[in-house]
Short mmCIF file of N, CA, C and O in Angstrom, two decimals:
data_model
loop_
_atom_site.label_atom_id
_atom_site.label_comp_id
_atom_site.label_asym_id
_atom_site.label_seq_id
_atom_site.Cartn_x
_atom_site.Cartn_y
_atom_site.Cartn_z
N UNK C 34 118.18 136.57 71.93
CA UNK C 34 117.66 135.62 72.69
C UNK C 34 117.86 135.56 73.98
O UNK C 34 118.92 135.84 74.47
N UNK C 35 116.79 135.35 74.69
CA UNK C 35 117.03 135.56 76.28
C UNK C 35 117.32 134.28 76.79
O UNK C 35 116.88 133.11 76.38
N UNK C 36 118.13 134.16 77.96
CA UNK C 36 118.15 133.06 78.50
C UNK C 36 117.69 133.00 79.74
O UNK C 36 117.69 133.62 80.63
N UNK C 37 117.28 131.68 80.23
CA UNK C 37 116.54 131.48 81.42
C UNK C 37 117.78 131.50 82.54
O UNK C 37 118.61 130.89 82.35
N UNK C 38 117.09 131.95 83.62
CA UNK C 38 118.12 132.18 84.68
C UNK C 38 118.09 130.99 85.61
O UNK C 38 118.66 131.09 86.57
N UNK C 39 117.46 129.86 85.36
CA UNK C 39 117.30 128.57 86.34
C UNK C 39 118.61 127.90 85.76
O UNK C 39 118.90 127.53 84.70
N UNK C 40 119.19 127.11 86.49
CA UNK C 40 119.97 126.03 86.21
C UNK C 40 119.54 124.70 86.00
O UNK C 40 118.49 124.32 86.37
N UNK C 41 120.17 123.77 85.13
CA UNK C 41 119.63 122.53 85.10
C UNK C 41 119.31 121.77 86.42
O UNK C 41 120.33 121.72 87.49
N UNK C 42 118.45 121.12 86.34
CA UNK C 42 118.24 120.18 87.61
C UNK C 42 117.42 118.74 87.27
O UNK C 42 116.88 118.68 86.15
N UNK C 43 117.49 118.04 88.11
CA UNK C 43 116.86 116.83 87.89
C UNK C 43 115.38 116.91 88.60
O UNK C 43 115.14 117.42 89.74
N UNK C 44 114.36 116.38 87.88
CA UNK C 44 112.92 116.36 88.08
C UNK C 44 112.72 114.97 88.39
O UNK C 44 112.71 114.12 87.39
N UNK C 45 112.15 114.70 89.69
CA UNK C 45 111.77 113.21 90.10
C UNK C 45 110.24 113.53 90.15
O UNK C 45 109.57 114.38 90.86
N UNK C 46 109.50 112.77 89.44
CA UNK C 46 107.96 112.61 89.30
C UNK C 46 107.61 111.44 89.77
O UNK C 46 108.13 109.95 89.45
N UNK C 47 106.63 111.19 90.77
CA UNK C 47 106.34 110.31 91.22
C UNK C 47 105.23 109.22 90.17
O UNK C 47 104.71 110.17 89.44
N UNK C 48 105.16 107.86 90.27
CA UNK C 48 104.17 107.43 89.59
C UNK C 48 102.69 108.01 89.60
O UNK C 48 101.89 108.26 88.57
N UNK C 49 102.02 108.34 90.76
CA UNK C 49 101.10 109.06 90.62
C UNK C 49 100.86 110.47 89.88
O UNK C 49 99.95 110.72 89.21
N UNK C 50 102.08 111.14 90.15
CA UNK C 50 102.09 112.27 89.57
C UNK C 50 101.95 112.13 87.80
O UNK C 50 101.40 113.01 86.99
N UNK C 51 102.71 111.23 87.34
CA UNK C 51 102.89 111.10 86.19
C UNK C 51 101.78 110.34 85.46
O UNK C 51 100.81 110.94 84.50
N UNK C 52 100.79 109.66 86.08
CA UNK C 52 99.49 109.26 85.83
C UNK C 52 98.40 110.30 85.72
O UNK C 52 97.76 110.15 84.83
N UNK C 53 98.40 111.19 86.88
CA UNK C 53 97.67 112.44 86.74
C UNK C 53 97.85 113.24 85.51
O UNK C 53 97.04 113.90 84.86
N UNK C 54 99.03 113.50 85.32
CA UNK C 54 99.33 114.24 83.92
C UNK C 54 99.01 113.91 82.80
O UNK C 54 98.62 114.40 82.09
N UNK C 55 99.20 112.46 82.83
CA UNK C 55 98.60 111.70 81.29
C UNK C 55 97.00 111.95 81.40
O UNK C 55 96.71 112.05 80.31
N UNK C 56 96.66 111.50 82.61
CA UNK C 56 94.83 111.80 82.50
C UNK C 56 94.56 113.20 82.09
O UNK C 56 93.40 113.57 81.35
N UNK C 57 95.25 114.30 82.78
CA UNK C 57 94.93 115.72 82.57
C UNK C 57 95.11 115.87 80.86
O UNK C 57 94.52 117.09 80.60
N UNK C 58 96.05 115.23 80.31
CA UNK C 58 96.46 115.26 78.81
C UNK C 58 95.57 114.39 78.02
O UNK C 58 95.84 114.42 76.72
N UNK C 59 94.12 113.80 78.48
CA UNK C 59 93.68 113.08 77.79
C UNK C 59 93.79 111.57 77.54
O UNK C 59 93.45 110.93 76.47
N UNK C 60 94.78 111.10 78.40
CA UNK C 60 94.95 109.55 78.24
C UNK C 60 94.52 108.87 79.28
O UNK C 60 94.17 109.52 80.35
N UNK C 61 94.40 107.56 79.12
CA UNK C 61 93.91 106.76 79.99
C UNK C 61 95.12 105.55 80.38
O UNK C 61 95.65 105.02 79.53
N UNK C 62 95.44 105.55 81.58
CA UNK C 62 96.56 104.32 81.86
C UNK C 62 95.81 102.85 81.76
O UNK C 62 94.84 102.63 82.01
N UNK C 63 96.65 102.21 80.60
CA UNK C 63 96.14 100.80 80.61
C UNK C 63 96.68 100.08 81.35
O UNK C 63 96.28 99.02 81.77
N UNK C 64 98.14 100.09 81.44
CA UNK C 64 98.99 99.10 82.74
C UNK C 64 100.19 99.87 82.80
O UNK C 64 100.66 100.58 82.37
N UNK C 65 100.43 99.19 84.11
CA UNK C 65 101.47 99.58 84.73
C UNK C 65 102.81 98.32 84.54
O UNK C 65 102.32 97.22 85.00
N UNK C 66 103.76 98.45 84.50
CA UNK C 66 104.84 97.40 84.72
C UNK C 66 106.30 98.07 85.47
O UNK C 66 106.88 99.18 85.13
N UNK C 67 106.45 97.03 86.37
CA UNK C 67 107.65 97.33 87.29
C UNK C 67 108.94 96.67 87.12
O UNK C 67 109.72 96.85 88.17
N UNK C 68 108.81 95.78 85.88
CA UNK C 68 110.26 94.95 85.77
C UNK C 68 110.78 95.18 84.30
O UNK C 68 110.04 95.10 83.49
N UNK C 69 112.13 95.18 84.49
CA UNK C 69 112.73 94.83 83.19
C UNK C 69 114.13 94.09 82.95
O UNK C 69 114.64 94.25 83.87
N UNK C 70 113.90 92.99 82.58
CA UNK C 70 114.82 92.03 82.63
C UNK C 70 116.50 92.58 82.37
O UNK C 70 117.34 92.13 83.07
N UNK C 71 116.31 93.31 81.71
CA UNK C 71 117.44 94.21 81.44
C UNK C 71 118.00 95.06 82.05
O UNK C 71 119.25 95.14 82.63
N UNK C 72 117.22 95.93 82.95
CA UNK C 72 117.73 96.86 83.80
C UNK C 72 117.57 96.46 85.17
O UNK C 72 118.67 97.06 86.19
N UNK C 73 116.49 95.64 85.75
CA UNK C 73 116.63 95.79 87.02
C UNK C 73 117.87 94.80 87.81
O UNK C 73 118.27 95.22 88.68
N UNK C 74 117.85 93.63 87.37
CA UNK C 74 119.00 92.98 88.09
C UNK C 74 120.40 93.43 87.65
O UNK C 74 121.09 93.40 88.70
N UNK C 75 120.48 94.11 86.51
CA UNK C 75 122.00 94.69 86.20
C UNK C 75 122.01 96.04 87.06
O UNK C 75 123.18 96.30 87.64
N UNK C 76 120.89 96.74 87.48
CA UNK C 76 120.92 97.97 88.25
C UNK C 76 121.28 97.56 89.70
O UNK C 76 122.15 98.19 90.41
N UNK C 77 120.81 96.56 90.20
CA UNK C 77 121.04 96.00 91.50
C UNK C 77 122.55 95.58 91.50
O UNK C 77 123.08 95.92 92.83
N UNK C 78 122.95 94.56 90.95
CA UNK C 78 124.35 94.17 90.76
C UNK C 78 125.31 95.24 90.84
O UNK C 78 125.98 95.58 91.37
N UNK C 79 124.93 96.23 89.99
CA UNK C 79 125.88 97.78 89.76
C UNK C 79 125.86 98.40 90.99
O UNK C 79 127.01 99.10 91.54
N UNK C 80 124.85 98.43 91.71
CA UNK C 80 124.64 99.06 93.02
C UNK C 80 125.39 98.45 93.95
O UNK C 80 126.11 99.05 94.99
N UNK C 81 125.44 97.12 94.25
CA UNK C 81 126.30 96.05 95.20
C UNK C 81 127.68 96.31 94.88
O UNK C 81 128.43 96.30 96.07
N UNK C 82 127.99 96.20 93.62
CA UNK C 82 129.57 96.05 93.24
C UNK C 82 129.89 96.95 92.00
O UNK C 82 129.97 96.39 91.15
N UNK C 83 129.66 98.39 92.35
CA UNK C 83 129.89 99.10 91.05
C UNK C 83 131.55 99.02 90.65
O UNK C 83 131.70 99.16 89.15
N UNK C 84 132.38 98.52 91.09
CA UNK C 84 133.45 98.10 90.47
C UNK C 84 133.68 97.13 89.55
O UNK C 84 134.75 96.98 89.05
N UNK C 85 132.59 96.15 89.43
CA UNK C 85 132.52 95.11 88.90
C UNK C 85 131.61 95.55 87.52
O UNK C 85 131.85 94.72 86.84
N UNK C 86 131.21 96.51 87.57
CA UNK C 86 130.17 96.78 86.27
C UNK C 86 130.99 96.89 85.32
O UNK C 86 131.85 97.83 85.01
N UNK C 87 130.86 96.25 83.81
CA UNK C 87 131.63 96.49 82.96
C UNK C 87 131.48 97.53 82.24
O UNK C 87 132.60 97.90 81.74
N UNK C 88 130.31 98.15 81.94
CA UNK C 88 130.32 99.46 81.40
C UNK C 88 131.25 100.56 82.15
O UNK C 88 131.64 101.17 81.23
N UNK C 89 130.91 100.59 83.36
CA UNK C 89 131.47 101.38 84.47
C UNK C 89 133.09 101.58 84.18
O UNK C 89 134.01 102.36 84.22
N UNK C 90 133.75 100.11 84.13
CA UNK C 90 135.05 99.87 83.95
C UNK C 90 135.65 100.27 82.39
O UNK C 90 136.52 100.95 82.20
N UNK C 91 134.68 100.35 81.30
CA UNK C 91 135.27 100.50 80.41
C UNK C 91 135.20 102.21 80.19
O UNK C 91 136.30 102.80 79.51
N UNK C 92 134.13 102.76 80.93
CA UNK C 92 134.18 104.17 80.52
C UNK C 92 135.28 104.86 81.34
O UNK C 92 135.70 105.81 80.83
N UNK C 93 135.84 104.30 82.65
CA UNK C 93 136.73 104.77 83.42
C UNK C 93 138.13 104.31 82.91
O UNK C 93 139.16 104.86 83.26
N UNK C 94 138.13 103.50 81.76
CA UNK C 94 139.45 103.13 81.13
C UNK C 94 140.47 102.38 82.09
O UNK C 94 141.69 102.64 82.20
N UNK C 95 139.87 101.58 83.07
CA UNK C 95 140.78 100.75 84.12
C UNK C 95 141.41 99.99 83.40
O UNK C 95 141.10 99.10 82.85
N UNK C 96 142.96 99.89 83.84
CA UNK C 96 143.63 98.86 82.87
C UNK C 96 143.54 97.72 83.73
O UNK C 96 143.53 97.72 84.87
N UNK C 97 143.42 96.61 82.88
CA UNK C 97 142.92 95.35 83.59
C UNK C 97 143.43 94.22 82.71
O UNK C 97 143.25 94.42 81.55
N UNK C 98 144.20 93.40 83.23
CA UNK C 98 144.73 92.16 82.24
C UNK C 98 143.31 91.51 81.62
O UNK C 98 142.19 91.51 82.17
N UNK C 99 143.57 90.59 80.36
CA UNK C 99 142.19 89.62 79.97
C UNK C 99 141.72 88.97 81.06
O UNK C 99 140.86 88.69 81.25
N UNK C 100 142.77 88.26 81.65
CA UNK C 100 142.17 87.22 82.96
C UNK C 100 141.37 88.00 84.15
O UNK C 100 140.35 87.61 84.24
N UNK C 101 142.16 89.28 84.32
CA UNK C 101 141.22 89.76 85.67
C UNK C 101 139.80 90.18 85.21
O UNK C 101 138.89 90.39 85.71
N UNK C 102 140.04 90.95 83.68
CA UNK C 102 138.56 91.27 83.13
C UNK C 102 137.58 90.08 82.90
O UNK C 102 136.27 90.25 83.27
N UNK C 103 138.10 89.01 82.51
CA UNK C 103 137.04 87.95 82.43
C UNK C 103 136.63 87.44 83.85
O UNK C 103 135.34 87.12 83.94
N UNK C 104 137.32 87.45 84.90
CA UNK C 104 136.98 87.13 86.23
C UNK C 104 136.14 87.98 86.49
O UNK C 104 135.06 87.81 87.40
N UNK C 105 136.33 89.50 86.63
CA UNK C 105 135.38 90.39 87.13
C UNK C 105 134.17 90.11 86.25
O UNK C 105 133.02 90.31 86.73
N UNK C 106 134.17 90.17 85.04
CA UNK C 106 132.75 89.92 84.19
C UNK C 106 132.12 88.64 84.65
O UNK C 106 131.03 88.72 84.90
N UNK C 107 132.48 87.62 85.07
CA UNK C 107 132.23 86.38 85.44
C UNK C 107 131.22 86.72 86.69
O UNK C 107 130.08 86.19 86.85
N UNK C 108 132.14 87.45 87.58
CA UNK C 108 131.70 87.42 89.30
C UNK C 108 130.29 88.40 88.84
O UNK C 108 129.30 88.25 89.34
N UNK C 109 130.39 89.29 87.99
CA UNK C 109 129.31 90.38 87.72
C UNK C 109 128.22 89.86 86.87
O UNK C 109 126.94 89.91 87.74
N UNK C 110 128.26 88.77 86.31
CA UNK C 110 127.21 87.86 85.52
C UNK C 110 126.79 87.23 86.84
O UNK C 110 125.37 86.91 87.01
N UNK C 111 127.61 86.44 87.62
CA UNK C 111 126.82 85.57 88.58
C UNK C 111 126.15 86.71 89.67
O UNK C 111 125.04 86.34 89.97
N UNK C 112 126.41 87.83 89.90
CA UNK C 112 125.77 88.79 90.84
C UNK C 112 124.51 89.20 90.13
O UNK C 112 123.47 89.18 90.85
N UNK C 113 124.42 89.36 88.74
CA UNK C 113 123.31 89.90 88.01
C UNK C 113 122.27 88.69 88.19
O UNK C 113 121.12 88.78 88.42
N UNK C 114 122.86 87.38 87.75
CA UNK C 114 121.49 86.06 88.12
C UNK C 114 121.28 86.23 89.49
O UNK C 114 120.06 85.72 89.55
N UNK C 115 122.01 86.35 90.82
CA UNK C 115 121.70 86.23 91.77
C UNK C 115 120.74 87.35 92.29
O UNK C 115 119.81 87.04 93.19
N UNK C 116 120.91 88.56 91.73
CA UNK C 116 119.99 89.47 91.97
C UNK C 116 118.52 89.42 91.43
O UNK C 116 117.31 90.11 91.54
N UNK C 117 118.35 88.43 90.35
CA UNK C 117 116.97 88.43 89.81
C UNK C 117 115.76 88.31 90.57
O UNK C 117 114.84 88.78 90.65
N UNK C 118 115.96 87.04 91.47
CA UNK C 118 114.93 86.60 92.21
C UNK C 118 114.38 87.87 92.99
O UNK C 118 113.21 88.18 93.48
N UNK C 119 115.39 88.61 93.58
CA UNK C 119 115.09 89.99 94.34
C UNK C 119 114.64 90.91 93.78
O UNK C 119 113.74 91.67 94.25
N UNK C 120 115.04 91.30 92.43
CA UNK C 120 114.14 92.09 91.85
C UNK C 120 112.99 91.91 91.19
O UNK C 120 111.95 92.64 90.86
N UNK C 121 112.66 90.52 90.84
CA UNK C 121 111.47 90.15 90.53
C UNK C 121 110.38 90.30 91.72
O UNK C 121 109.46 90.73 91.72
N UNK C 122 110.87 89.82 93.17
CA UNK C 122 110.19 90.19 94.05
C UNK C 122 109.87 91.35 94.40
O UNK C 122 108.51 92.09 94.62
N UNK C 123 110.65 92.44 94.14
CA UNK C 123 110.72 93.98 94.28
C UNK C 123 109.43 94.63 93.36
O UNK C 123 108.29 95.32 93.82
N UNK C 124 109.61 93.84 92.09
CA UNK C 124 108.58 94.20 91.06
C UNK C 124 107.05 93.88 91.40
O UNK C 124 106.18 94.54 91.16
N UNK C 125 107.02 92.67 92.04
CA UNK C 125 105.83 91.99 92.34
C UNK C 125 104.95 92.69 93.35
O UNK C 125 103.93 92.94 93.67
N UNK C 126 105.98 93.72 94.16
CA UNK C 126 105.40 94.41 95.27
C UNK C 126 104.87 95.80 94.91
O UNK C 126 104.70 96.94 95.47
N UNK C 127 105.49 95.91 93.53
CA UNK C 127 104.84 97.48 92.84
C UNK C 127 106.16 98.55 93.16
O UNK C 127 105.70 99.56 92.90
N UNK C 128 107.45 97.88 93.21
CA UNK C 128 108.12 98.87 93.22
C UNK C 128 109.55 98.40 92.32
O UNK C 128 109.28 97.64 91.49
N UNK C 129 110.56 98.91 92.37
CA UNK C 129 111.61 98.74 91.72
C UNK C 129 112.42 99.93 90.93
O UNK C 129 111.72 100.81 90.99
N UNK C 130 113.12 99.77 90.30
CA UNK C 130 114.18 100.83 89.40
C UNK C 130 113.52 101.15 87.91
O UNK C 130 114.01 102.01 87.53
N UNK C 131 112.51 100.19 88.01
CA UNK C 131 111.97 100.36 86.57
C UNK C 131 110.54 100.68 86.63
O UNK C 131 109.72 99.80 87.21
N UNK C 132 109.65 101.62 86.13
CA UNK C 132 108.44 102.00 85.91
C UNK C 132 108.05 102.03 84.56
O UNK C 132 108.61 103.14 84.18
N UNK C 133 107.19 101.42 83.96
CA UNK C 133 106.73 101.54 82.54
C UNK C 133 104.97 101.59 82.72
O UNK C 133 104.51 100.95 83.07
N UNK C 134 104.60 102.80 82.10
CA UNK C 134 103.10 103.24 82.35
C UNK C 134 102.69 103.47 80.90
O UNK C 134 103.26 104.19 80.25
N UNK C 135 101.92 102.46 80.57
CA UNK C 135 101.46 102.44 79.25
C UNK C 135 100.23 103.09 78.96
O UNK C 135 99.15 102.71 80.15
N UNK C 136 99.86 103.98 78.39
CA UNK C 136 98.57 104.93 78.48
C UNK C 136 97.95 104.86 76.66
O UNK C 136 98.71 104.77 76.05
N UNK C 137 96.80 105.18 76.69
CA UNK C 137 96.19 105.47 75.26
C UNK C 137 95.24 106.71 75.30
O UNK C 137 94.93 107.16 76.42
N UNK C 138 94.92 107.40 74.25
CA UNK C 138 94.18 108.28 74.42
C UNK C 138 92.79 107.99 74.57
O UNK C 138 92.38 106.94 74.05
N UNK C 139 91.83 108.66 75.22
CA UNK C 139 90.51 108.47 75.34
C UNK C 139 89.57 108.52 74.29
O UNK C 139 90.02 109.81 73.19
#
């Protein structure tokens, strides 16, 4: 079995590139969505304060007392809630960390 000489890489496709690919494959774009309540505010909060992200702290196995963990979780929650209006505005402008393209076969 031959092995490809290419190294693994990250491929970034723009929204227009994905839509063109879908159309070339016989699909019709029905709608676009730029907001995810689960991802956008938390993504912004984690970008602004990565040390407060509960999942990152768990993965890094950072030792912290119960009180410190609760305090960090509450501050992170407040940051996520504060990020919500900004991520809604970002999505209203057709930008953001989430792009969902819904398509159907022609």
